[in-house]
Amino acid sequence: MHFLSPVYLWLLLGVVALVAIYAVMQIRRTKYVARFSNLELLGSVAPRRPGWRRHLVFALLMIALTVLSIGTAKPSAAVKVPRDRATVMLAIDVSLSMEATDVLPTRLKAAQAAAKQFADELPKRINLGLVDFARSGNVLVPPTLNRGSVKKAIGNLHLQSYTAIGEGIFASLGAIQNFARTTTAHGDKPPPARIVLLSDGSNTVGRSIASADTAAKDANVTVSTIAFGTPTGTVTTNGETLQVPANRAELHSIATDTGGSYHSAASEQELKSVYADIGSQIGYTTVHRDISHRWLVAGVLALFVAGAAGLLWSGRLV
């Protein structure tokens, strides 16, 4: 729990002091009673006390003061709220290995279905763009609020040769920077941006992963990666069957180096779950909201209960 005005927590020392004073008074009262040799006589001359009930009334009063003291310190709760603005580039590997059928019906078709769901579930205020990469990285849709255009481009993805993961990152960064230049008012900070990159292979052409990671860090853009497919996936090219496992270590290093998150998926359902998790990270932010009113109401109710108990058992408030 966080407190917006923690200085008022010092009031709890007053509660502790009252408890200490009460304890001392009870000890002195016990010693005073012990001085009477005839306890029956003491019982006849002393007014009848409510016994253990008076301790309960005091306990209720201390609980009320404790809750009220905490309430004045303005406790706050963490709440997830949709981001007002952000930019996300979805980068999808379209290399020939995405034709593998270890994920039915094929890796590419499963990736397309999951990516469309991701576009639907991402908060509407977030701009979404699309990049594909094989021999090079290509911006198919610049960041936009138009989910229809993104989903249409996802459906039109087609397979190509090679896997240029680095170029996919550079193309995504270029789209993010161009969008920020044209939409950010003078003097304002550009909206937060992230690249979500899916691949089932390793970098085979184009600029290196290291240079792409450096460029992303310099642009303050995190890259979340998804290693897609099973380790036993294969494709047949020119009559030759080739193993096409994703390079998980390479994709993990990209996420680690840029401050993003790494995920792996071996089925369409797993991929949809990963996209949902990433969408939650990107689309929402955590803020602390004042909930002191809850504590203050609880404290006042505890005061009422303590007062009612005192009147019921001893005919007075204290």
PDB file of C-alpha atoms in Angstrom, residues 86-89 127-130 139 141-146 150 172 174-180 183:
ATOM      1  CA  ALA A  86       1.036   4.874 -27.294  1.00  0.00           C
ATOM      2  CA  THR A  87       2.507   3.477 -30.503  1.00  0.00           C
ATOM      3  CA  VAL A  88       2.939  -0.231 -31.212  1.00  0.00           C
ATOM      4  CA  MET A  89       4.585  -1.774 -34.266  1.00  0.00           C
ATOM      5  CA  ASN A 127      -1.832   3.479 -32.664  1.00  0.00           C
ATOM      6  CA  LEU A 128      -0.898   0.161 -34.259  1.00  0.00           C
ATOM      7  CA  GLY A 129       1.310  -0.433 -37.305  1.00  0.00           C
ATOM      8  CA  LEU A 130       2.536  -3.497 -39.186  1.00  0.00           C
ATOM      9  CA  VAL A 139       6.371  -1.070 -43.388  1.00  0.00           C
ATOM     10  CA  VAL A 141       0.883  -0.085 -42.391  1.00  0.00           C
ATOM     11  CA  PRO A 142       2.264   2.960 -40.507  1.00  0.00           C
ATOM     12  CA  PRO A 143       0.891   3.529 -36.993  1.00  0.00           C
ATOM     13  CA  THR A 144      -2.831   4.171 -37.155  1.00  0.00           C
ATOM     14  CA  LEU A 145      -6.027   3.875 -35.133  1.00  0.00           C
ATOM     15  CA  ASN A 146      -7.655   2.119 -38.090  1.00  0.00           C
ATOM     16  CA  VAL A 150      -3.946  -3.403 -40.085  1.00  0.00           C
ATOM     17  CA  SER A 172       9.665  -0.576 -37.152  1.00  0.00           C
ATOM     18  CA  GLY A 174      11.628   4.214 -38.730  1.00  0.00           C
ATOM     19  CA  ALA A 175       7.824   3.999 -38.754  1.00  0.00           C
ATOM     20  CA  ILE A 176       7.666   4.969 -35.072  1.00  0.00           C
ATOM     21  CA  GLN A 177       9.982   7.958 -35.522  1.00  0.00           C
ATOM     22  CA  ASN A 178       8.178   9.213 -38.636  1.00  0.00           C
ATOM     23  CA  PHE A 179       4.840   8.954 -36.866  1.00  0.00           C
ATOM     24  CA  ALA A 180       6.165  10.811 -33.810  1.00  0.00           C
ATOM     25  CA  THR A 183       1.890  13.844 -34.776  1.00  0.00           C
TER      26      THR A 183
END
